[in-house]
Short mmCIF file of N, CA, C and O in Angstrom, two decimals:
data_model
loop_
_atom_site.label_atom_id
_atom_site.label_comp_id
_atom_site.label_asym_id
_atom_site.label_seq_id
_atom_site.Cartn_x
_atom_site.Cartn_y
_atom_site.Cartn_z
N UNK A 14 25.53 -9.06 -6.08
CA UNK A 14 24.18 -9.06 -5.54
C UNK A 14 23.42 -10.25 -6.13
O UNK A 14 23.61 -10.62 -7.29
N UNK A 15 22.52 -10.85 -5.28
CA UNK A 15 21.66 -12.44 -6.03
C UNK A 15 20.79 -11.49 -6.67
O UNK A 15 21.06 -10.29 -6.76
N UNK A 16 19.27 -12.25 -7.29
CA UNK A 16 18.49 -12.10 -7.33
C UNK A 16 17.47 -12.00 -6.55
O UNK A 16 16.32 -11.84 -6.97
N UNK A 17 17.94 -12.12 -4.85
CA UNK A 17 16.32 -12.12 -3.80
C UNK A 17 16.94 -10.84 -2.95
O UNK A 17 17.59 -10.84 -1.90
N UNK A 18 16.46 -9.62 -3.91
CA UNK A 18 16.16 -8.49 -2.60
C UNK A 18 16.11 -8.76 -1.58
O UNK A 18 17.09 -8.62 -0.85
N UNK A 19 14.85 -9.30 -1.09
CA UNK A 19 14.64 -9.57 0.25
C UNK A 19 16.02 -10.24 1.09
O UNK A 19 16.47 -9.38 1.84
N UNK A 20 16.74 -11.41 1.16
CA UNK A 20 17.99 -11.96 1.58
C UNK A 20 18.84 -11.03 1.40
O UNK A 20 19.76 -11.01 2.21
N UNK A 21 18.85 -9.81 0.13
CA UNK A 21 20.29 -8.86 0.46
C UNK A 21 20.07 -7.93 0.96
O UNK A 21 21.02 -7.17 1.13
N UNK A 22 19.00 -7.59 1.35
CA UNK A 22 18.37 -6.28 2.21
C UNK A 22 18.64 -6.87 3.71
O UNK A 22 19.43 -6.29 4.45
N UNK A 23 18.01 -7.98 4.10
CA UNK A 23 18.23 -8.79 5.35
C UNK A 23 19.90 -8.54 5.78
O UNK A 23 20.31 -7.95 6.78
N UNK A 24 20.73 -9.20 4.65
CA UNK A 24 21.82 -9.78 4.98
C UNK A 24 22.92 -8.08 4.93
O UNK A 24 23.97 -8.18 5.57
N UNK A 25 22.70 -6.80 4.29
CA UNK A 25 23.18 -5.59 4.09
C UNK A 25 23.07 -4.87 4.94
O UNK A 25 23.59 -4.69 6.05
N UNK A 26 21.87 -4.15 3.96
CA UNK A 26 21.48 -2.52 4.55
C UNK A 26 20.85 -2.43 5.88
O UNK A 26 21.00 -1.57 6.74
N UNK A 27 19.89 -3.83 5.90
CA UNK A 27 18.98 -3.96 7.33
C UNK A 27 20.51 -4.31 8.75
O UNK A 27 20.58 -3.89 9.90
N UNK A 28 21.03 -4.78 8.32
CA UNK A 28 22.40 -4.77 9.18
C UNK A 28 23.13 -3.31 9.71
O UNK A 28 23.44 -2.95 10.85
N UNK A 29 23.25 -2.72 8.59
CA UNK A 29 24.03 -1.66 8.77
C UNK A 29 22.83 -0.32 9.28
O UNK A 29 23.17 0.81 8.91
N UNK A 30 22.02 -0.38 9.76
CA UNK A 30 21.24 0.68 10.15
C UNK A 30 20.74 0.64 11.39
O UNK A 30 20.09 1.66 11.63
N UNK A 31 20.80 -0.24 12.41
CA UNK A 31 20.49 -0.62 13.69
C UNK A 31 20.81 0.12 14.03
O UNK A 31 20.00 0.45 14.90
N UNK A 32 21.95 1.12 13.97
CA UNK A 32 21.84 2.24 14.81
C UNK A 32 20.68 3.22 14.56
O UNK A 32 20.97 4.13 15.33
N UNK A 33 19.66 3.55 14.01
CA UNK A 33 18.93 3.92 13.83
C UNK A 33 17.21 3.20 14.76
O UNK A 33 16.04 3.59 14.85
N UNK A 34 17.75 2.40 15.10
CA UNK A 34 16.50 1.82 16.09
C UNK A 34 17.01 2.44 17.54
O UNK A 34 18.18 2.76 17.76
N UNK A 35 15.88 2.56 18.51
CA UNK A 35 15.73 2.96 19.68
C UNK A 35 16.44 2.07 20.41
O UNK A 35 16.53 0.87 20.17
N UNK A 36 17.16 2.90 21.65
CA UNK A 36 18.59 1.66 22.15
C UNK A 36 17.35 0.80 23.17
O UNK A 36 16.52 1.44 23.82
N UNK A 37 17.40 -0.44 23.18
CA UNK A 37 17.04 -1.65 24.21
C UNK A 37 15.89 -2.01 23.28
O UNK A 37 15.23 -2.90 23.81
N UNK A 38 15.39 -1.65 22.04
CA UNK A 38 14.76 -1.98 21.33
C UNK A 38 14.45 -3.95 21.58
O UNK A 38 15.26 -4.79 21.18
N UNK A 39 13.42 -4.22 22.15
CA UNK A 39 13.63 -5.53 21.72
C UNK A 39 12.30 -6.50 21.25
O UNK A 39 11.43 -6.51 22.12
N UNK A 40 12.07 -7.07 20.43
CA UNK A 40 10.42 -7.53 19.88
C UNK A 40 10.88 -8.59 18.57
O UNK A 40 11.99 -9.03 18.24
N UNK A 41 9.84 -8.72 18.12
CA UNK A 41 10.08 -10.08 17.17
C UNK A 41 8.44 -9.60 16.10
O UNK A 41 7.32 -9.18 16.37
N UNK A 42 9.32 -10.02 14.69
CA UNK A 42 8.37 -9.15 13.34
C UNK A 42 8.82 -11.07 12.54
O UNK A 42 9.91 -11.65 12.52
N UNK A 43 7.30 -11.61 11.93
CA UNK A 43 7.12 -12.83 11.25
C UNK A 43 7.42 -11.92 9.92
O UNK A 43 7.10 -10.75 10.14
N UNK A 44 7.88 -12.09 8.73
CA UNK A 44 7.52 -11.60 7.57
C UNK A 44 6.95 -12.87 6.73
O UNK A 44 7.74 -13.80 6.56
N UNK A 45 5.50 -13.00 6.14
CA UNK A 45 5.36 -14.17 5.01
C UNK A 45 5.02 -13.34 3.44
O UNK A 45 3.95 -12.85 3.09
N UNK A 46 5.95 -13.37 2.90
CA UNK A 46 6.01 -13.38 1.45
C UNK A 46 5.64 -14.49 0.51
O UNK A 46 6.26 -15.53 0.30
N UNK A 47 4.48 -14.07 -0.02
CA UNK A 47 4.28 -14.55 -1.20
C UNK A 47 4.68 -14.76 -2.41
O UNK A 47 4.25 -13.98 -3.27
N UNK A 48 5.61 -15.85 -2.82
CA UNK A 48 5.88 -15.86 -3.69
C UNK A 48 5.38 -17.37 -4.76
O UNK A 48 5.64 -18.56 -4.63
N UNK A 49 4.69 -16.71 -5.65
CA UNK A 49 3.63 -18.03 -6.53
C UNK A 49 2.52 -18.97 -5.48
O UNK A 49 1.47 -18.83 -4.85
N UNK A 50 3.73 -20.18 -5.83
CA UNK A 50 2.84 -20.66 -5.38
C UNK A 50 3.49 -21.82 -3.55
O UNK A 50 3.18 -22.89 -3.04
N UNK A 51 4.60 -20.55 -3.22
CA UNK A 51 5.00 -20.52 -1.72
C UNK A 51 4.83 -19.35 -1.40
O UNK A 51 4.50 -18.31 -1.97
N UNK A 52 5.28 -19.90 0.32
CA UNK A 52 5.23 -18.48 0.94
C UNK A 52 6.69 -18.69 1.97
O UNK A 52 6.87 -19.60 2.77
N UNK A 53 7.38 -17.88 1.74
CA UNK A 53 8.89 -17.43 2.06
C UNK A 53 8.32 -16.80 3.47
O UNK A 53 7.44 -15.96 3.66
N UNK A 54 9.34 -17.66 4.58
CA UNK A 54 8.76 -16.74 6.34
C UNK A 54 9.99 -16.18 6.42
O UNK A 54 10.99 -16.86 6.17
N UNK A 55 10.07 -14.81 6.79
CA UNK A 55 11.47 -14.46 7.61
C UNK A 55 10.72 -13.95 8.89
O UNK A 55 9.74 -13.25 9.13
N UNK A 56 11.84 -14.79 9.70
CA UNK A 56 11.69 -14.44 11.06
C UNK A 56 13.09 -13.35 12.04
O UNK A 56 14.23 -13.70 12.32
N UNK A 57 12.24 -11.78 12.39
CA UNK A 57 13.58 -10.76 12.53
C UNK A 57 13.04 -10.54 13.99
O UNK A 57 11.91 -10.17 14.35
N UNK A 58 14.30 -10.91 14.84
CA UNK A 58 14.25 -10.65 16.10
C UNK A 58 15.06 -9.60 16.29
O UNK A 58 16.22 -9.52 15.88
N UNK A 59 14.35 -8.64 17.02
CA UNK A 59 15.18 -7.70 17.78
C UNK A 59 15.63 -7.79 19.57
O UNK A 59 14.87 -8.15 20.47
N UNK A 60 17.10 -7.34 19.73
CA UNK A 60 17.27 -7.72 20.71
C UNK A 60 18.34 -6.37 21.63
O UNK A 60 19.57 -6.48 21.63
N UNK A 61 17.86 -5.56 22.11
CA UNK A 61 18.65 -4.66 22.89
C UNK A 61 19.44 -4.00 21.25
O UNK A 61 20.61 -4.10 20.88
N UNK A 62 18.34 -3.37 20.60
CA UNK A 62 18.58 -2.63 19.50
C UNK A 62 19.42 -3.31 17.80
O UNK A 62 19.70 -2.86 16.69
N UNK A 63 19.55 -4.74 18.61
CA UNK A 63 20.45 -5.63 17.60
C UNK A 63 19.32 -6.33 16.39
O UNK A 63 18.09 -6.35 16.46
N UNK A 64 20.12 -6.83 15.39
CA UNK A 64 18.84 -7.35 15.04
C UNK A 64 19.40 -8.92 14.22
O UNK A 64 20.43 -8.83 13.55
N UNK A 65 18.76 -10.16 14.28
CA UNK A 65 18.79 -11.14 14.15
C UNK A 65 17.83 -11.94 13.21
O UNK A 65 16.96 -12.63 13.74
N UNK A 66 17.97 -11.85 11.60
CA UNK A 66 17.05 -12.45 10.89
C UNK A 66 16.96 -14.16 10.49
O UNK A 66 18.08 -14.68 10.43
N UNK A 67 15.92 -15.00 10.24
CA UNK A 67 16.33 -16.07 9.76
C UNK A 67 15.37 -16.13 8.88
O UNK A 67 14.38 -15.40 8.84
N UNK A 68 15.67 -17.11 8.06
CA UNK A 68 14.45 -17.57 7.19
C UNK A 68 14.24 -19.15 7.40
O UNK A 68 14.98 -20.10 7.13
N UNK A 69 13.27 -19.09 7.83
CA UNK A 69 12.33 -20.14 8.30
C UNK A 69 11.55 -20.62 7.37
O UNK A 69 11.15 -19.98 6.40
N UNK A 70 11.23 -22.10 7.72
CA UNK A 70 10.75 -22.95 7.03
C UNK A 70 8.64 -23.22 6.94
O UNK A 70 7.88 -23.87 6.22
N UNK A 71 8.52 -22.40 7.96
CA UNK A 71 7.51 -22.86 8.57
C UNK A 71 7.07 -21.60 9.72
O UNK A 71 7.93 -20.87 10.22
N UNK A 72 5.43 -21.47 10.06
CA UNK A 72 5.11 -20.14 10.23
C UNK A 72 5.94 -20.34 11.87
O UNK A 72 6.12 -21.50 12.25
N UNK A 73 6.28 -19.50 12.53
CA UNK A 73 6.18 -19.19 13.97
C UNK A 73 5.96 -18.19 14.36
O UNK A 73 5.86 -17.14 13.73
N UNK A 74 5.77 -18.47 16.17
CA UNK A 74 4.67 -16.64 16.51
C UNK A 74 5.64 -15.94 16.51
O UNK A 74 6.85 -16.13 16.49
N UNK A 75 4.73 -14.77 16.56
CA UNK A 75 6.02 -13.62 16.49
C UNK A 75 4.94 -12.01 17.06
O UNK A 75 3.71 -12.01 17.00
N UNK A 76 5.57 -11.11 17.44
CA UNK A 76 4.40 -10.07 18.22
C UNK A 76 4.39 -9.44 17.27
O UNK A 76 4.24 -8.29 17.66
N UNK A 77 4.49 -9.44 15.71
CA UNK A 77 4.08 -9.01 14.87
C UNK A 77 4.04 -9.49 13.51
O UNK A 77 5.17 -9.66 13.04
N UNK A 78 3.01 -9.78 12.67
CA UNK A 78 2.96 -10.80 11.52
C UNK A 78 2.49 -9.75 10.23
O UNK A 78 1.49 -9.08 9.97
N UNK A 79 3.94 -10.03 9.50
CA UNK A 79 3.55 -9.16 8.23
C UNK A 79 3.66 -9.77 7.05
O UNK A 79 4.53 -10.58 6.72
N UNK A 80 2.47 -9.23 6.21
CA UNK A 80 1.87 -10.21 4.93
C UNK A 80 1.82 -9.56 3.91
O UNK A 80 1.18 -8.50 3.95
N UNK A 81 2.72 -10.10 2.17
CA UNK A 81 2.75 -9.27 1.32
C UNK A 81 2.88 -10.07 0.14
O UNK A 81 3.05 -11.25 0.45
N UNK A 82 2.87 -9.86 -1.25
CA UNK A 82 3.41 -10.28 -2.14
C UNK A 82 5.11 -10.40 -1.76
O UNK A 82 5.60 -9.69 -0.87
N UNK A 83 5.80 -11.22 -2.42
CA UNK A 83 7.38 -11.27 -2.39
C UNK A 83 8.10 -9.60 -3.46
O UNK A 83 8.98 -8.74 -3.39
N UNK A 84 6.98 -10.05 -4.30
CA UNK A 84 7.35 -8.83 -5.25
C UNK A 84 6.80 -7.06 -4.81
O UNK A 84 7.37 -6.03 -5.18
N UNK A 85 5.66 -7.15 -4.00
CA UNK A 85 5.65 -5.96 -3.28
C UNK A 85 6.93 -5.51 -2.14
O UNK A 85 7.46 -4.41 -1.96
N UNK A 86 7.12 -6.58 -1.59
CA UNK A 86 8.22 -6.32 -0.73
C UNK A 86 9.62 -6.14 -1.13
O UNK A 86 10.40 -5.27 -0.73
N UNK A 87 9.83 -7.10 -1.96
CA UNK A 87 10.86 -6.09 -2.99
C UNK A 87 11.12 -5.04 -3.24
O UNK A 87 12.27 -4.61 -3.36
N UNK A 88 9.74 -4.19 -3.41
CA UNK A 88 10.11 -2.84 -4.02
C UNK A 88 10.43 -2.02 -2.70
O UNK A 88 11.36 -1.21 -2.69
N UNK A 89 9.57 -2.28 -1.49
CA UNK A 89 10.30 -2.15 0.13
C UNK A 89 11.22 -1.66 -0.14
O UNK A 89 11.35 -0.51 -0.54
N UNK A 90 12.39 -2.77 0.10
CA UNK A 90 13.44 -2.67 0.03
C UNK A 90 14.73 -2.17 -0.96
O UNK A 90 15.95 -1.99 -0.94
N UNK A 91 13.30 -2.09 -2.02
CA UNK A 91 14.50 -0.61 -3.02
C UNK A 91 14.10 0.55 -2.90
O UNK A 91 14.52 1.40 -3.68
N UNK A 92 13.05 0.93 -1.71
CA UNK A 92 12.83 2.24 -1.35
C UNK A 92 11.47 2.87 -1.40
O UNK A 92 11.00 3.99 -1.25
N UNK A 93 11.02 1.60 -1.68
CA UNK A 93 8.88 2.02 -2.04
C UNK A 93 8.59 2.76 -0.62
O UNK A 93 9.31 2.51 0.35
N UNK A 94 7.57 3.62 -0.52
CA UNK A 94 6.79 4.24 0.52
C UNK A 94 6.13 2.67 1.04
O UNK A 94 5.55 1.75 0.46
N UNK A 95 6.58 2.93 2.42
CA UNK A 95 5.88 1.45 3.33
C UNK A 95 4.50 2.23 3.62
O UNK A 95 3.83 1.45 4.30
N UNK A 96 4.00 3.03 3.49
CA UNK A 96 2.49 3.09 4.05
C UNK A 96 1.73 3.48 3.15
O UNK A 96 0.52 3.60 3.34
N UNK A 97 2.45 3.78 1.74
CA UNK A 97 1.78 3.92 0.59
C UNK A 97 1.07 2.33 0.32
O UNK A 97 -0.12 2.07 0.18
N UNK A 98 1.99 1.58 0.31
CA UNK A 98 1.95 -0.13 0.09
C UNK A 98 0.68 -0.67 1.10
O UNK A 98 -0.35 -1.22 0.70
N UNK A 99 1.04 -0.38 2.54
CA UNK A 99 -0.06 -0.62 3.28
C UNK A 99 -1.92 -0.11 2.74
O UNK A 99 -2.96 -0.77 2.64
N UNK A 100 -1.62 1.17 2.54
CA UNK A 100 -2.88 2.53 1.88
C UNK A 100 -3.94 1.49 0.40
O UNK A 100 -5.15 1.50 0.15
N UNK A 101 -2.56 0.57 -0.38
CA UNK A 101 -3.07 -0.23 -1.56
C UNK A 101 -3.05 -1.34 -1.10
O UNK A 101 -2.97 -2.17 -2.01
N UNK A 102 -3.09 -1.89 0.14
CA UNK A 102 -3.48 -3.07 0.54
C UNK A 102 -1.92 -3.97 -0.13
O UNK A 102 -1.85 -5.20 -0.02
N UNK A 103 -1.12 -3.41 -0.58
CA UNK A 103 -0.36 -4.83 -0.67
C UNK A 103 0.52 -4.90 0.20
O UNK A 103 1.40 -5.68 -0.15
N UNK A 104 0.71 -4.38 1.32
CA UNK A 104 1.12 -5.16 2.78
C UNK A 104 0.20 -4.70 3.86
O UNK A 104 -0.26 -3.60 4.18
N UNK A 105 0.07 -6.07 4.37
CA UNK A 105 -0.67 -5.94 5.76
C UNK A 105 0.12 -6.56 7.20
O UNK A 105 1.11 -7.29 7.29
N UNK A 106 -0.42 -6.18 7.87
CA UNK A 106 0.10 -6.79 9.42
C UNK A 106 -0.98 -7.01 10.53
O UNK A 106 -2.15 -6.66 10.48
N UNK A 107 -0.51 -7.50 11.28
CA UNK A 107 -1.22 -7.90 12.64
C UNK A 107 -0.66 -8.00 13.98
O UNK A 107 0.56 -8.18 14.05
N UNK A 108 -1.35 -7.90 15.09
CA UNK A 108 -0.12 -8.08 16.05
C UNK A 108 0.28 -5.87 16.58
O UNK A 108 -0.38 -4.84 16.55
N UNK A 109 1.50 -6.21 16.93
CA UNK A 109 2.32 -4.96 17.54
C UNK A 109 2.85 -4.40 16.58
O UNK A 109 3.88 -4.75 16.00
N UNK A 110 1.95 -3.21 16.27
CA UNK A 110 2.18 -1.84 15.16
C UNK A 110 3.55 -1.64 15.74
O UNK A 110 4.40 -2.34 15.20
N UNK A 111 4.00 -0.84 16.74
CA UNK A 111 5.49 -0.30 17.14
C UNK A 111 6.10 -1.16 16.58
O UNK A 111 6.31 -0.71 15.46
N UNK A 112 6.61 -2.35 16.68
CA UNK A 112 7.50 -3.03 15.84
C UNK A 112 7.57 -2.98 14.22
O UNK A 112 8.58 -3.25 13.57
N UNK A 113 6.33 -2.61 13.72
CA UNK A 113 6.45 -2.60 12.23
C UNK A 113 6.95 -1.33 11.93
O UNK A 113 7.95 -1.29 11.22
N UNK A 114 6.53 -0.41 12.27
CA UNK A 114 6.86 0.86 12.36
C UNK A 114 8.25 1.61 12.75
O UNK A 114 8.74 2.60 12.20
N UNK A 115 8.64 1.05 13.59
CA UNK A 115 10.07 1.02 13.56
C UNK A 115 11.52 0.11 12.83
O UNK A 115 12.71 0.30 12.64
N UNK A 116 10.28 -1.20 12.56
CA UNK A 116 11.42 -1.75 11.49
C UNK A 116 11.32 -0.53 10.18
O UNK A 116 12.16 -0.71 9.29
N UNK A 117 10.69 0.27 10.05
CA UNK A 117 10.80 0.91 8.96
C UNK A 117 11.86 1.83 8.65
O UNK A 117 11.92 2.54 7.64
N UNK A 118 12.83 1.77 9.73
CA UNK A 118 13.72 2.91 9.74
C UNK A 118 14.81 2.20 8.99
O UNK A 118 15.75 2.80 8.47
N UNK A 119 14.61 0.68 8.95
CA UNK A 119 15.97 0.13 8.23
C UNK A 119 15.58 0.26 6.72
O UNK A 119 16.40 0.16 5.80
N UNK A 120 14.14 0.50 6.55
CA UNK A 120 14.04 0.44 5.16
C UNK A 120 14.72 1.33 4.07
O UNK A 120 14.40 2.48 4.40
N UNK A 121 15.43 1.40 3.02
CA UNK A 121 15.91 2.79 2.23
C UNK A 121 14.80 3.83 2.27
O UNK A 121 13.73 3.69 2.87
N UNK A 122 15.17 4.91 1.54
CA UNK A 122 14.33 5.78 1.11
C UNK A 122 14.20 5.92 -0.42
O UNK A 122 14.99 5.18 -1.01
N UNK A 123 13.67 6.42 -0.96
CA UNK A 123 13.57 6.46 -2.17
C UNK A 123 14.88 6.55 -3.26
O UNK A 123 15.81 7.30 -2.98
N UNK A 124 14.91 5.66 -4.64
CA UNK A 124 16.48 5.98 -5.05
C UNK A 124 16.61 7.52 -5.15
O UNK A 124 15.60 8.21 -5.21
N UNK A 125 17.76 8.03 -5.16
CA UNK A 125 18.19 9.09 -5.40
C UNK A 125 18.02 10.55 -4.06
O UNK A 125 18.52 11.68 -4.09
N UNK A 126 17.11 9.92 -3.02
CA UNK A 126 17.04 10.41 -2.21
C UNK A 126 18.61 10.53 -1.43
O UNK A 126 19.51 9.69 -1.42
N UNK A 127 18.56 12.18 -0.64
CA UNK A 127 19.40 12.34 0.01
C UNK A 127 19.58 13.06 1.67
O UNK A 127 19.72 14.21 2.09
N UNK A 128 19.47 11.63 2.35
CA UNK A 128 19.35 11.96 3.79
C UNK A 128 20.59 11.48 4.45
O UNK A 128 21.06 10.63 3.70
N UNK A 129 21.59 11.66 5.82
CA UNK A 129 22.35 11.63 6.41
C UNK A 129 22.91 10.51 6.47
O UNK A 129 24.13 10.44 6.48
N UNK A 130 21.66 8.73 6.57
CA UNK A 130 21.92 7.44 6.59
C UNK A 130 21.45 6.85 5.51
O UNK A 130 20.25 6.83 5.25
N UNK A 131 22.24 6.38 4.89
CA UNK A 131 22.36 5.67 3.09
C UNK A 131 22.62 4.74 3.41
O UNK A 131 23.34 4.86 4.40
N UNK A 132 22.45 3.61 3.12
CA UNK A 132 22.80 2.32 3.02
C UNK A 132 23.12 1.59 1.49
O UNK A 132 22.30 1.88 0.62
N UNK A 133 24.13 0.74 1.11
CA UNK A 133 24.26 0.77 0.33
C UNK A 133 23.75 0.69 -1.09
O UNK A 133 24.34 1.07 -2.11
N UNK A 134 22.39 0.06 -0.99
CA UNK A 134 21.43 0.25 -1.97
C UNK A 134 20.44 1.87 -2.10
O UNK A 134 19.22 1.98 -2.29
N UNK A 135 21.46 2.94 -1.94
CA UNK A 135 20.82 3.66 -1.55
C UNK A 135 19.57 4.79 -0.79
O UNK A 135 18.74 3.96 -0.42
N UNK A 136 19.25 5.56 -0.56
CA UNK A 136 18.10 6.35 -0.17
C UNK A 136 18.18 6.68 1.37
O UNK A 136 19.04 6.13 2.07
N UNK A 137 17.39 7.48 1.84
CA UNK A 137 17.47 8.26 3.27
C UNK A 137 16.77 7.12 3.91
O UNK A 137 15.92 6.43 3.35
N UNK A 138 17.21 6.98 5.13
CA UNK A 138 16.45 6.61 6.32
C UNK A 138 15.34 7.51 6.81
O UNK A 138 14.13 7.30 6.93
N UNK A 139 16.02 8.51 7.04
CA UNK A 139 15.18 9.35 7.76
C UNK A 139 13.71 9.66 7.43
O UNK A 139 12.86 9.89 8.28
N UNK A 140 13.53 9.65 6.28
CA UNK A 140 12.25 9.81 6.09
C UNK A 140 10.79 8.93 6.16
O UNK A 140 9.71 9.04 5.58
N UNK A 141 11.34 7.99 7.17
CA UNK A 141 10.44 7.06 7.30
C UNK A 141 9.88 7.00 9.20
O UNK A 141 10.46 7.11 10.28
N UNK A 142 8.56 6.78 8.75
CA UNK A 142 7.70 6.57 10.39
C UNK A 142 8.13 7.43 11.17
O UNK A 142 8.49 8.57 10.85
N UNK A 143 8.11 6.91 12.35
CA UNK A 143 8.58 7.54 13.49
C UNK A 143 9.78 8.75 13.50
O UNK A 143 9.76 9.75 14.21
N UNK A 144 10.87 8.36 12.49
CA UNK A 144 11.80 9.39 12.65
C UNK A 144 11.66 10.62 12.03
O UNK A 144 12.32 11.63 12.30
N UNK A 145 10.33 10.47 10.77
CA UNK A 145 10.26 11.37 10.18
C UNK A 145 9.27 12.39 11.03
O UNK A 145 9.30 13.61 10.88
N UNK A 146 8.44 11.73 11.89
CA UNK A 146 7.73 12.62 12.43
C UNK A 146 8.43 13.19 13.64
O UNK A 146 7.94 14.09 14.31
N UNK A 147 9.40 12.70 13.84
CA UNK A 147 10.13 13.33 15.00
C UNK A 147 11.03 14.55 14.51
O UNK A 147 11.49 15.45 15.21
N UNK A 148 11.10 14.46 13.91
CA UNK A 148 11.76 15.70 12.50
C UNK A 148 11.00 16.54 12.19
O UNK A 148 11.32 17.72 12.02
N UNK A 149 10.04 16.15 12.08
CA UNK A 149 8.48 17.14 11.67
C UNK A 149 8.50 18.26 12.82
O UNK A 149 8.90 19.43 12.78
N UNK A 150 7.83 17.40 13.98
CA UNK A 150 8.12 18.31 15.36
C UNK A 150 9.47 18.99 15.71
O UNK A 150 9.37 20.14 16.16
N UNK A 151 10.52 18.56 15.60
CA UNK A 151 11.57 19.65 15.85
C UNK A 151 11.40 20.70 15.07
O UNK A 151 11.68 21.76 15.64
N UNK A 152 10.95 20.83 13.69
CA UNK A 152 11.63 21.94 12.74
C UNK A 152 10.28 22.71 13.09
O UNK A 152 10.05 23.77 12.50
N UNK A 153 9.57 22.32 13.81
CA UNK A 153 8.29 23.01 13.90
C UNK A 153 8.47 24.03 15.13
O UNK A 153 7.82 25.07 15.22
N UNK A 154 9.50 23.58 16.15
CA UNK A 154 9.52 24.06 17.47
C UNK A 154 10.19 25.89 17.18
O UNK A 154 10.35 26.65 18.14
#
């Protein structure tokens, strides 16, 4: 594993969970991370549920633009609550909520958490956004 979460989350777990996005899924999420005194763009296209990241040099549009410390987003991707983070202001967005919201399903879940889709840095999928509330409503029915 390097040292940039972010590139092994991209290049891993965010790979291995697309089945977890809605099939024909298709939209485009800017990420700019702050880090010092740059700012790191990843650019993640989705395409008929697939997903396609780059890291870019330079801003481009995208139908959804999300803004964070490098080091908040880090913890993202080892399983931080994404709307806790949003709630303390250290990520924001703009643009098309559905896309952020559903990239959240690639995110882990908390370490040690235990839900059906693990990825290898551990934690549940399931308990995030959309799927969790779709879970909510079944067990309710």
């Amino acid at each position: 594993m390097s040292e940039d979460p972010t590139a092994d989350f991209f290049s891993g777990p965010a790979q291995q969970r697309t089945h977890l996005l809605p099939v024909g899924l298709t939209g485009t999420l800017r990420f700019d991370l702050r880090r010092g005194d740059r700012t790191d763009h990843w650019y993640v296209t989705f395409v008929d549920s697939q997903l396609q990241v780059e890291r870019i040099d330079r801003e481009r549009d995208a139908e959804c633009v999300v803004c964070a410390e490098g080091e908040a987003f880090d913890r993202l991707v080892a399983g931080a609550n994404p709307a806790a983070a949003v709630l303390r202001n250290e990520v924001s967005f703009r643009g098309r909520l559905q896309i952020f919201v559903l990239f959240q399903r690639l995110l882990p879940g908390p370490p040690g958490d235990t839900g059906p889709d693990r990825a290898t840095t551990g934690g549940a999928v399931t308990g995030r956004g959309v799927a969790a509330q779709t879970a909510v409503g079944r067990a309710g029915r």
